[in-house]
Backbone as JSON, one array per atom type, in Angstrom:
{
  "sequence": "MLDTKTGKSRLIAISRDTMTDVNVYSDLGNFIGTEKLQLCLAYTYGDGKEKSCENTVRAVSRLFYGMPVAAYAALDLDAIAVLTDAVGGVEVTVTKDLTIQDPSLKEGERKVLTGEQAQWYVRSRLVEEKEATADANSDRIERQKQYLAAFGGKAAEQFRKNPLFLLTLYQKIKDFSVTNLSAAEVTYLGTLLFRGGFQDAGILSIKGEASMGETYAEFHVDEQAMYEMVLEVFYRKAGKDHEK",
  "N": [[3.12, 2.95, -13.55], [5.72, 4.3, -11.45], [6.85, 7.16, -10.14], [9.85, 7.23, -8.61], [10.72, 9.58, -7.71], [9.05, 11.52, -7.38], [6.86, 10.16, -6.53], [4.85, 10.14, -7.98], [2.23, 8.31, -9.65], [0.96, 6.22, -12.72], [-1.45, 3.88, -13.98], [-1.57, 1.44, -16.73], [-4.01, 0.12, -18.17], [-4.08, -3.25, -19.92], [-5.26, -4.66, -22.75], [-5.75, -8.06, -22.61], [-5.99, -9.24, -24.73], [-4.52, -8.15, -26.63], [-2.75, -7.26, -29.54], [0.81, -8.8, -30.22], [4.49, -9.02, -30.04], [5.52, -12.1, -29.32], [7.48, -14.51, -27.25], [7.98, -17.74, -28.37], [7.96, -21.0, -27.06], [8.73, -24.49, -26.91], [7.56, -27.77, -25.74], [9.46, -28.72, -24.19], [10.75, -26.56, -23.23], [12.34, -25.17, -25.16], [13.3, -22.37, -26.83], [11.83, -21.39, -29.56], [10.53, -19.27, -31.67], [9.41, -16.11, -32.58], [6.41, -14.87, -32.39], [3.48, -13.14, -33.55], [0.86, -12.42, -31.52], [-1.86, -12.87, -28.91], [-1.36, -11.22, -26.18], [-1.93, -12.37, -23.69], [-1.3, -14.73, -24.15], [1.56, -14.91, -23.42], [2.22, -15.8, -21.32], [1.52, -17.99, -20.73], [3.16, -19.64, -22.3], [5.66, -20.92, -20.68], [6.4, -21.58, -17.28], [4.32, -21.02, -15.46], [4.97, -19.79, -13.48], [7.75, -17.6, -12.63], [9.05, -17.75, -14.96], [7.11, -17.7, -16.54], [6.07, -14.91, -16.01], [8.15, -13.65, -16.85], [8.28, -14.1, -19.64], [6.15, -12.71, -20.1], [6.86, -10.13, -19.32], [8.67, -9.8, -21.59], [7.15, -9.38, -23.9], [5.6, -7.39, -23.01], [7.29, -5.34, -22.79], [8.24, -5.12, -25.51], [6.06, -4.27, -27.01], [5.7, -1.26, -25.88], [7.49, -0.36, -27.06], [10.06, -1.17, -26.53], [10.75, -0.12, -23.88], [12.01, -0.65, -20.5], [10.78, -3.2, -18.13], [10.87, -2.72, -14.89], [9.75, -4.66, -12.4], [7.42, -7.09, -11.63], [4.56, -8.79, -10.87], [2.59, -11.48, -10.33], [-0.78, -12.64, -9.83], [-2.6, -15.3, -8.08], [-6.34, -15.74, -9.15], [-7.47, -16.39, -6.5], [-6.43, -14.92, -4.74], [-7.39, -12.48, -4.96], [-9.93, -12.39, -3.56], [-9.0, -12.4, -0.9], [-7.53, -9.98, -0.74], [-9.61, -8.08, -1.07], [-10.88, -8.6, 1.22], [-9.1, -7.94, 3.0], [-9.18, -5.35, 3.24], [-11.46, -4.88, 4.1], [-13.76, -4.89, 2.09], [-14.81, -4.03, -1.01], [-16.33, -1.0, -2.53], [-18.51, -0.67, -5.07], [-19.97, 0.7, -8.19], [-22.38, -1.12, -9.59], [-21.82, -2.09, -12.69], [-22.47, -3.57, -15.0], [-25.36, -6.16, -15.52], [-24.62, -8.93, -13.37], [-25.94, -11.07, -12.61], [-26.05, -13.62, -13.13], [-24.2, -14.84, -12.28], [-23.71, -13.98, -9.66], [-27.08, -13.35, -7.69], [-27.37, -10.47, -6.22], [-25.54, -8.71, -7.76], [-26.46, -6.46, -9.45], [-27.14, -4.47, -12.33], [-26.52, -0.79, -12.14], [-26.8, -0.71, -9.26], [-25.36, 0.3, -6.08], [-22.75, -1.45, -4.42], [-21.0, -3.18, -2.03], [-18.32, -5.2, -2.37], [-17.5, -8.23, -1.18], [-14.99, -10.88, -0.5], [-15.3, -13.75, -2.45], [-17.03, -12.7, -4.4], [-16.21, -10.34, -5.17], [-14.22, -11.4, -6.81], [-15.62, -12.67, -8.81], [-16.66, -10.33, -9.75], [-14.42, -9.08, -11.08], [-13.57, -10.93, -12.9], [-15.66, -12.15, -14.6], [-16.27, -12.49, -17.76], [-18.35, -12.78, -20.07], [-21.94, -12.92, -19.96], [-23.91, -14.59, -21.53], [-23.34, -16.69, -23.72], [-23.97, -16.14, -26.38], [-23.14, -13.56, -26.26], [-20.52, -13.48, -26.9], [-17.99, -11.32, -28.28], [-15.92, -9.61, -30.32], [-15.19, -7.24, -28.63], [-15.46, -8.1, -26.35], [-14.35, -8.55, -23.8], [-13.88, -5.97, -23.45], [-15.69, -4.33, -21.47], [-14.99, -5.99, -19.2], [-12.35, -4.75, -18.49], [-12.98, -2.37, -17.65], [-14.46, -2.74, -15.45], [-12.44, -3.79, -14.26], [-10.92, -1.83, -13.87], [-12.58, -0.13, -12.36], [-12.79, -1.61, -9.93], [-9.76, -1.35, -9.08], [-9.35, 1.34, -8.57], [-10.99, 2.01, -6.69], [-10.16, -0.04, -4.72], [-7.75, 0.85, -4.34], [-7.87, 3.0, -2.9], [-9.23, 2.31, -0.76], [-7.16, 0.8, 0.64], [-5.08, 2.74, 0.91], [-6.25, 4.41, 2.73], [-6.08, 2.16, 5.03], [-3.41, 2.2, 5.18], [-2.57, 4.97, 6.29], [-3.68, 4.75, 8.69], [-2.06, 2.46, 9.68], [1.26, 2.17, 9.09], [2.32, -0.38, 8.88], [0.48, -1.58, 7.47], [0.94, -2.62, 4.57], [3.1, -4.5, 4.83], [1.72, -6.57, 6.12], [-0.2, -7.02, 4.23], [1.21, -7.82, 2.09], [1.9, -10.21, 3.4], [-0.31, -11.77, 3.66], [-0.89, -12.58, 0.95], [1.26, -13.7, -0.15], [1.63, -16.47, -0.53], [-0.13, -16.62, -2.77], [0.97, -15.3, -4.77], [3.3, -14.54, -7.53], [6.48, -12.82, -7.58], [8.91, -10.58, -8.51], [9.87, -8.92, -6.58], [11.0, -8.03, -3.58], [9.98, -8.23, 0.02], [10.85, -5.78, 1.65], [11.13, -4.37, -1.0], [8.56, -3.9, -1.66], [7.48, -2.88, 0.64], [8.56, -0.36, 0.32], [8.1, 0.58, -2.34], [5.47, 0.63, -2.09], [4.48, 2.32, -0.19], [5.48, 5.02, -1.34], [3.83, 4.96, -3.5], [0.95, 5.07, -2.42], [1.04, 7.55, -0.57], [1.21, 9.11, -2.68], [-0.81, 9.41, -3.68], [-2.82, 6.9, -4.66], [-5.52, 6.27, -5.21], [-5.99, 8.69, -6.63], [-4.65, 8.4, -8.69], [-4.56, 8.59, -12.47], [-6.2, 6.21, -14.56], [-5.0, 4.71, -17.43], [-6.11, 3.56, -20.41], [-5.22, 1.26, -23.23], [-5.54, 2.66, -26.52], [-7.53, 1.63, -29.2], [-8.34, -1.03, -31.89], [-10.83, -3.76, -31.74], [-11.1, -7.0, -33.19], [-12.38, -10.08, -34.47], [-10.03, -12.78, -34.71], [-9.05, -15.73, -36.92], [-10.03, -17.64, -34.95], [-10.12, -16.5, -32.28], [-10.55, -13.49, -30.34], [-9.11, -10.59, -31.31], [-7.06, -7.39, -30.31], [-5.92, -4.85, -31.74], [-3.4, -2.31, -31.46], [-3.73, 1.26, -31.58], [-1.3, 2.74, -32.91], [-0.15, 5.39, -33.24], [-1.34, 6.44, -31.33], [-0.71, 5.18, -29.27], [2.07, 5.28, -29.06], [1.86, 8.12, -28.7], [1.32, 8.41, -26.0], [3.15, 6.62, -24.51], [5.2, 8.6, -24.63], [4.03, 10.71, -22.89], [3.75, 9.49, -20.51], [6.22, 8.1, -19.54], [8.05, 10.05, -20.25], [9.94, 13.16, -20.07], [9.73, 16.37, -21.37], [12.34, 17.75, -23.41], [14.27, 20.7, -22.65], [15.75, 23.98, -22.75], [16.51, 24.28, -19.64], [16.65, 21.75, -19.01], [17.28, 18.64, -16.73], [20.63, 17.08, -17.39]],
  "CA": [[4.42, 3.48, -13.68], [5.77, 5.04, -10.32], [7.85, 7.79, -10.33], [10.18, 7.43, -7.08], [11.27, 10.91, -7.21], [7.81, 12.72, -7.29], [5.67, 9.48, -5.74], [3.26, 10.03, -8.69], [2.01, 6.92, -10.77], [-0.24, 5.95, -13.42], [-1.63, 2.66, -14.02], [-2.24, 1.31, -17.6], [-4.57, -1.17, -18.41], [-3.77, -3.37, -21.31], [-6.08, -5.77, -22.9], [-5.45, -9.27, -22.84], [-6.25, -9.69, -26.6], [-3.44, -7.18, -27.34], [-1.48, -8.23, -30.63], [2.14, -7.99, -30.01], [5.33, -10.16, -30.46], [5.31, -13.05, -28.0], [8.57, -15.44, -27.58], [7.15, -18.99, -28.45], [8.78, -22.33, -26.46], [8.48, -26.09, -27.18], [6.91, -28.35, -24.65], [10.57, -28.91, -23.47], [11.11, -25.3, -23.08], [13.22, -24.68, -26.09], [12.79, -21.1, -27.8], [11.2, -21.8, -31.31], [10.8, -18.26, -32.11], [8.77, -14.93, -31.92], [5.1, -14.67, -32.83], [2.58, -12.32, -33.4], [-0.03, -13.15, -30.87], [-2.71, -12.16, -28.2], [-0.51, -10.9, -24.97], [-2.1, -13.51, -22.79], [-0.48, -16.45, -24.39], [2.92, -15.04, -23.5], [2.32, -16.43, -19.88], [1.0, -19.7, -21.24], [4.52, -20.25, -22.7], [6.2, -20.62, -19.29], [6.03, -22.63, -16.22], [3.14, -20.56, -14.67], [5.45, -18.83, -12.31], [8.7, -16.65, -12.77], [9.36, -17.71, -16.53], [6.14, -17.27, -17.41], [6.01, -13.79, -15.85], [9.53, -13.14, -17.56], [7.93, -14.15, -20.8], [5.03, -11.69, -20.34], [7.37, -9.14, -19.2], [9.03, -9.06, -22.68], [6.0, -9.09, -24.77], [4.91, -5.66, -22.56], [8.42, -4.13, -23.25], [8.12, -5.16, -26.99], [4.53, -3.49, -27.06], [5.75, -0.11, -25.31], [8.76, 0.49, -27.68], [11.37, -1.57, -25.76], [10.43, 0.27, -22.53], [12.15, -1.81, -19.84], [9.93, -3.18, -17.06], [11.75, -3.25, -13.69], [9.06, -5.49, -11.85], [6.2, -7.9, -12.09], [3.81, -9.44, -10.04], [1.09, -12.09, -10.81], [-1.72, -13.03, -8.76], [-3.72, -16.04, -8.48], [-7.49, -15.46, -8.4], [-7.94, -16.77, -5.02], [-5.62, -13.37, -3.82], [-8.67, -11.14, -5.04], [-10.82, -12.21, -2.55], [-8.0, -12.14, 0.17], [-7.18, -8.38, -0.96], [-10.74, -7.16, -0.9], [-11.54, -8.8, 2.4], [-8.17, -7.35, 4.02], [-9.54, -3.99, 3.17], [-12.85, -4.52, 4.57], [-14.74, -4.61, 1.2], [-14.79, -2.57, -1.85], [-17.43, -0.49, -2.82], [-18.43, -0.23, -6.41], [-21.48, 0.46, -8.78], [-22.42, -2.43, -10.77], [-21.85, -1.74, -14.4], [-23.32, -4.52, -15.71], [-26.0, -7.11, -14.91], [-24.03, -10.18, -13.53], [-26.85, -11.78, -11.6], [-26.03, -15.27, -13.51], [-22.76, -15.35, -11.18], [-24.39, -13.49, -8.14], [-28.02, -12.43, -7.85], [-26.92, -9.38, -5.87], [-24.71, -8.14, -8.66], [-27.49, -6.03, -10.43], [-26.52, -3.23, -12.8], [-26.75, 0.37, -11.23], [-26.58, -0.46, -7.68], [-24.06, 0.26, -5.33], [-22.59, -2.45, -3.83], [-19.86, -3.16, -1.31], [-18.07, -6.47, -2.91], [-16.46, -8.96, -0.38], [-14.58, -12.33, -0.83], [-15.66, -14.55, -3.89], [-18.06, -11.85, -5.11], [-15.48, -9.61, -6.07], [-13.49, -12.21, -7.87], [-16.63, -12.46, -9.96], [-17.05, -9.02, -10.64], [-13.52, -8.4, -11.79], [-13.16, -11.82, -13.86], [-16.54, -12.24, -15.43], [-16.5, -11.47, -19.14], [-19.55, -13.17, -20.87], [-22.98, -13.2, -19.47], [-24.15, -15.79, -22.13], [-22.55, -17.32, -24.98], [-24.24, -15.17, -27.43], [-22.33, -12.44, -26.45], [-18.85, -13.71, -27.29], [-18.0, -10.86, -29.7], [-14.52, -9.09, -30.35], [-15.09, -6.63, -27.81], [-15.89, -8.9, -25.1], [-13.25, -7.95, -22.74], [-13.88, -4.25, -22.98], [-16.44, -4.31, -20.7], [-14.47, -6.35, -18.14], [-11.19, -4.05, -18.2], [-13.53, -1.29, -17.26], [-14.69, -3.27, -13.98], [-11.52, -4.19, -13.05], [-10.11, -0.48, -13.36], [-13.12, 0.21, -11.51], [-12.29, -2.37, -8.59], [-8.56, -1.05, -8.87], [-9.45, 2.49, -8.43], [-11.72, 1.63, -5.16], [-9.32, -0.88, -3.87], [-6.33, 1.79, -3.86], [-8.35, 3.97, -2.14], [-9.2, 1.48, 1.1], [-5.86, 0.51, 0.98], [-4.47, 3.94, 1.11], [-6.84, 4.57, 4.33], [-5.73, 1.56, 5.91], [-1.94, 2.6, 5.06], [-2.86, 5.85, 7.07], [-3.97, 4.26, 9.83], [-1.19, 1.67, 10.13], [2.05, 2.43, 7.95], [2.64, -1.66, 8.66], [-0.54, -2.66, 6.57], [1.35, -3.04, 3.1], [3.53, -5.52, 4.78], [0.83, -7.54, 6.44], [-1.11, -7.43, 2.86], [2.12, -8.89, 1.33], [2.24, -11.68, 3.95], [-1.52, -12.72, 3.29], [-1.27, -12.85, -0.5], [2.27, -13.87, -1.03], [1.31, -17.76, -1.33], [-0.95, -16.31, -4.28], [1.51, -14.61, -5.87], [4.54, -14.72, -7.9], [7.05, -11.56, -8.01], [10.32, -10.49, -8.13], [10.03, -7.84, -5.49], [11.32, -8.65, -1.95], [9.11, -7.52, 1.29], [11.19, -4.47, 1.59], [10.71, -3.39, -2.27], [7.01, -4.01, -1.8], [6.92, -1.95, 1.38], [9.06, 0.61, -0.26], [7.05, 1.05, -3.52], [3.81, 0.82, -1.99], [4.5, 3.64, 0.73], [5.53, 5.9, -2.3], [2.48, 4.73, -3.8], [-0.08, 5.48, -1.34], [1.42, 8.74, -0.41], [1.4, 9.67, -3.62], [-2.51, 9.37, -3.78], [-3.38, 6.01, -5.62], [-6.78, 6.45, -5.84], [-6.47, 9.76, -7.34], [-4.1, 8.7, -9.87], [-5.12, 7.95, -13.54], [-5.88, 4.66, -14.86], [-5.19, 4.69, -18.76], [-6.38, 2.31, -21.41], [-4.62, 1.88, -24.58], [-6.47, 2.87, -27.7], [-7.0, 0.67, -30.39], [-9.62, -1.45, -32.24], [-11.02, -5.11, -31.44], [-11.83, -7.45, -34.12], [-12.21, -11.46, -34.13], [-9.35, -13.43, -35.72], [-9.72, -16.87, -37.2], [-10.63, -18.39, -33.86], [-10.12, -15.66, -30.89], [-10.45, -12.02, -30.48], [-7.76, -9.83, -31.41], [-6.89, -5.89, -30.35], [-4.86, -4.15, -32.43], [-3.24, -1.02, -31.14], [-3.57, 2.5, -32.39], [0.22, 2.83, -32.88], [0.18, 6.79, -33.13], [-1.82, 6.98, -29.92], [0.37, 4.08, -28.3], [3.48, 6.47, -29.22], [1.9, 9.68, -27.65], [0.8, 7.74, -24.39], [3.96, 6.43, -24.19], [6.05, 9.79, -24.29], [3.44, 11.56, -21.92], [3.64, 8.82, -19.27], [7.63, 8.03, -19.37], [9.36, 10.95, -20.68], [9.84, 14.55, -19.88], [10.05, 16.75, -22.97], [13.56, 18.28, -23.22], [14.35, 21.99, -22.89], [17.02, 24.57, -22.34], [16.84, 24.02, -18.29], [16.43, 20.16, -18.64], [18.65, 18.18, -16.44], [21.27, 15.41, -18.22]],
  "C": [[4.5, 4.32, -12.58], [6.89, 5.6, -10.32], [8.73, 7.99, -8.78], [10.71, 8.86, -6.67], [10.24, 11.63, -6.42], [6.9, 11.78, -6.37], [4.4, 9.46, -6.96], [3.43, 8.75, -9.58], [0.89, 7.04, -11.45], [-0.32, 4.74, -13.86], [-2.51, 2.55, -15.76], [-2.88, -0.03, -17.98], [-4.42, -1.63, -19.99], [-4.75, -4.74, -21.35], [-5.51, -7.12, -23.24], [-5.43, -9.77, -24.12], [-5.33, -9.0, -27.39], [-2.43, -7.98, -28.24], [-0.26, -7.98, -30.51], [3.17, -9.57, -30.19], [5.62, -10.69, -29.06], [6.4, -14.29, -28.25], [7.38, -16.71, -27.31], [8.49, -20.18, -27.92], [8.11, -23.55, -26.69], [8.06, -26.15, -25.52], [8.38, -28.56, -23.54], [11.18, -27.54, -23.05], [11.99, -24.28, -23.73], [12.48, -23.61, -26.8], [12.78, -21.84, -28.98], [11.29, -20.42, -32.16], [9.98, -17.34, -31.67], [7.36, -15.1, -32.89], [4.3, -13.68, -32.63], [1.05, -12.35, -32.66], [-0.65, -12.39, -29.7], [-1.7, -12.16, -26.79], [-0.69, -11.8, -23.78], [-1.4, -14.71, -22.92], [0.87, -15.95, -24.2], [2.9, -15.72, -22.04], [1.88, -17.92, -20.11], [2.4, -20.22, -21.54], [5.95, -19.82, -21.37], [5.74, -21.8, -18.54], [5.11, -22.13, -15.11], [3.78, -19.96, -13.29], [6.54, -17.76, -13.19], [9.08, -16.51, -14.52], [8.29, -17.35, -17.32], [5.79, -15.68, -17.11], [7.3, -12.89, -16.6], [8.75, -12.79, -18.88], [7.15, -12.74, -21.19], [5.62, -10.06, -20.33], [8.08, -8.47, -20.77], [8.57, -9.27, -24.04], [5.61, -7.56, -24.68], [5.77, -4.63, -23.15], [8.33, -3.77, -24.8], [6.85, -3.77, -27.4], [4.84, -1.79, -26.86], [6.93, 0.16, -25.87], [9.96, 0.09, -26.85], [11.52, -0.76, -24.28], [10.98, -0.69, -21.26], [11.25, -1.79, -18.72], [10.69, -3.84, -15.79], [11.01, -4.3, -12.92], [8.11, -5.73, -12.34], [5.96, -8.51, -10.67], [2.64, -10.04, -10.42], [0.5, -12.9, -9.75], [-2.71, -14.09, -9.11], [-5.44, -15.42, -8.34], [-8.02, -15.38, -7.25], [-7.62, -15.33, -4.45], [-6.51, -12.23, -4.06], [-9.94, -11.0, -4.13], [-10.04, -11.93, -1.24], [-8.07, -10.63, 0.38], [-8.29, -7.87, -0.52], [-11.17, -7.46, 0.65], [-10.45, -7.93, 3.53], [-8.52, -5.88, 4.11], [-10.87, -3.75, 3.43], [-13.8, -4.36, 3.25], [-14.3, -3.5, 0.14], [-15.82, -2.32, -2.66], [-17.69, 0.08, -4.3], [-19.95, 0.12, -6.96], [-21.57, -0.36, -9.82], [-22.66, -1.92, -12.26], [-22.43, -2.24, -15.43], [-24.07, -5.59, -15.0], [-25.23, -8.52, -14.74], [-24.59, -10.91, -12.27], [-26.54, -13.22, -11.79], [-24.99, -15.56, -12.6], [-23.42, -14.85, -9.95], [-25.45, -12.66, -8.26], [-28.07, -10.91, -7.23], [-26.1, -8.32, -6.94], [-25.72, -7.51, -9.77], [-27.1, -4.64, -10.85], [-27.09, -2.07, -12.27], [-26.61, 0.23, -10.01], [-25.35, -0.48, -7.06], [-23.8, -0.76, -4.4], [-21.13, -2.51, -3.12], [-19.18, -4.65, -1.42], [-17.03, -7.13, -1.65], [-15.99, -10.49, -1.23], [-14.54, -12.77, -2.15], [-16.24, -13.49, -4.91], [-17.09, -10.93, -5.87], [-14.36, -9.9, -7.01], [-14.6, -12.36, -9.06], [-16.72, -11.19, -10.78], [-15.91, -8.14, -11.6], [-12.9, -9.52, -13.18], [-14.27, -12.18, -14.95], [-16.38, -11.55, -16.84], [-17.49, -11.72, -19.75], [-20.78, -13.42, -19.84], [-23.55, -14.5, -20.04], [-23.27, -15.53, -23.2], [-22.41, -16.3, -26.03], [-23.53, -14.0, -27.48], [-21.08, -12.26, -26.49], [-18.62, -12.84, -28.72], [-16.48, -10.25, -29.46], [-14.46, -8.3, -28.95], [-15.33, -6.93, -26.31], [-15.39, -8.68, -23.43], [-13.35, -6.63, -22.38], [-14.25, -4.04, -21.71], [-15.97, -4.67, -19.16], [-13.21, -5.48, -17.33], [-11.81, -2.7, -17.41], [-13.86, -1.6, -15.76], [-13.8, -3.34, -13.19], [-10.64, -2.38, -12.84], [-11.11, 0.15, -12.29], [-12.88, -0.42, -10.08], [-11.21, -1.5, -8.19], [-8.47, 0.0, -7.88], [-10.06, 2.48, -6.82], [-10.66, 1.13, -4.09], [-8.12, 0.06, -3.04], [-6.76, 2.59, -2.83], [-8.65, 3.43, -0.52], [-8.13, 1.42, 1.29], [-5.0, 1.59, 1.71], [-5.03, 4.54, 2.62], [-6.33, 3.7, 5.13], [-3.96, 1.84, 6.21], [-2.13, 3.94, 6.28], [-2.61, 5.55, 8.29], [-2.88, 3.75, 10.45], [-0.22, 1.73, 8.85], [2.74, 0.58, 7.75], [1.53, -2.4, 7.68], [0.23, -2.8, 5.4], [2.28, -4.14, 3.58], [2.7, -6.57, 5.37], [-0.03, -7.99, 5.09], [-0.32, -8.49, 2.17], [2.29, -10.16, 2.08], [0.95, -12.26, 3.74], [-1.48, -13.2, 1.7], [0.17, -13.79, -1.17], [2.36, -15.57, -1.27], [0.45, -17.87, -2.22], [-0.22, -15.8, -5.26], [2.73, -14.9, -6.38], [5.35, -13.36, -8.09], [8.49, -11.45, -7.85], [11.04, -9.1, -7.36], [10.2, -8.35, -4.51], [9.93, -7.7, -1.01], [9.49, -6.07, 1.5], [11.02, -3.7, 0.64], [9.38, -3.15, -2.06], [6.71, -2.91, -0.92], [7.23, -0.31, 0.91], [8.33, 1.54, -1.02], [5.67, 1.64, -3.04], [3.54, 1.99, -1.01], [4.46, 4.84, -0.24], [4.16, 6.0, -3.0], [1.24, 5.41, -3.47], [-0.08, 6.97, -0.74], [1.2, 9.56, -1.16], [-0.07, 10.21, -4.1], [-2.69, 8.14, -4.92], [-4.59, 6.16, -6.22], [-7.19, 7.69, -6.55], [-5.62, 9.64, -8.94], [-4.75, 7.93, -11.4], [-4.85, 6.67, -14.1], [-6.28, 4.65, -16.62], [-5.45, 3.5, -19.39], [-5.65, 2.67, -22.8], [-5.39, 1.83, -25.89], [-5.95, 1.95, -28.73], [-8.41, 0.11, -31.04], [-9.64, -3.12, -32.04], [-11.88, -5.73, -32.51], [-11.76, -9.15, -33.91], [-11.26, -12.06, -35.43], [-10.02, -14.66, -36.16], [-10.41, -17.46, -35.87], [-11.17, -17.71, -32.66], [-10.4, -14.12, -31.2], [-9.1, -11.54, -30.53], [-7.98, -8.11, -31.02], [-5.73, -5.43, -30.78], [-4.61, -2.63, -32.24], [-2.98, 0.08, -31.97], [-2.07, 2.9, -32.14], [0.38, 4.38, -32.31], [-0.32, 7.11, -31.67], [-1.14, 6.21, -28.93], [1.65, 4.98, -28.05], [3.28, 7.44, -28.37], [1.8, 9.17, -26.32], [1.94, 7.37, -23.85], [5.2, 7.62, -23.7], [5.64, 10.66, -23.42], [3.68, 10.74, -20.38], [5.13, 8.38, -18.84], [8.5, 8.77, -19.55], [9.13, 11.9, -20.14], [10.42, 15.14, -21.5], [11.38, 17.78, -22.43], [13.64, 19.76, -23.28], [15.37, 22.46, -22.4], [17.5, 24.17, -20.7], [16.52, 22.56, -18.03], [17.61, 19.61, -17.96], [19.07, 17.03, -17.33], [21.3, 14.56, -17.33]]
}
């Protein structure tokens, strides 16, 4: 969420396992109906590009009580390495032993992630098959939040040195991404974001409970907590002096 008037931003991490109403389509692209499914499946009912993004936007909007989603951007996994190297690496404290993917990713160590190493860090969900539990995605979300906060700080530094950095970043990843934003819009919104202090913006997580469904993990949102978060993030409390 980016307030274009104030430059303030909040980022909300949504579990891929979140159960919400998803539009389902046939192999021919014909609308079949709406089903309560994991959010990640919304993307699979599409073309892997714009239609997939649009279907995901619908599902997210429903999850947020009909709140409109003005823009979307989807990145291929290869973009993670490109973005990380573009800011000169991203420093994190490794939160879980991931040496099965990379021997240098030891729990508790301070590490500057580069290239594919960063991809492993934000992508890895299971170290061993026996750890495939309902909340296996939770640890990954925390690593993704950690990475995004650190990346945002490095990108903001680059932006302060060179305001054209955002456009350079956009050009580097445009072949790895799908978005409904133009280069001019990315530059405008990115400028607001970094001037507002992206690295200091709170990254929120949706509260709820993870459980195993018949086959896959499911995350069920705490509706009361979700409602309160939507009010806090997207609305201003009305008062006698509020603007109409």
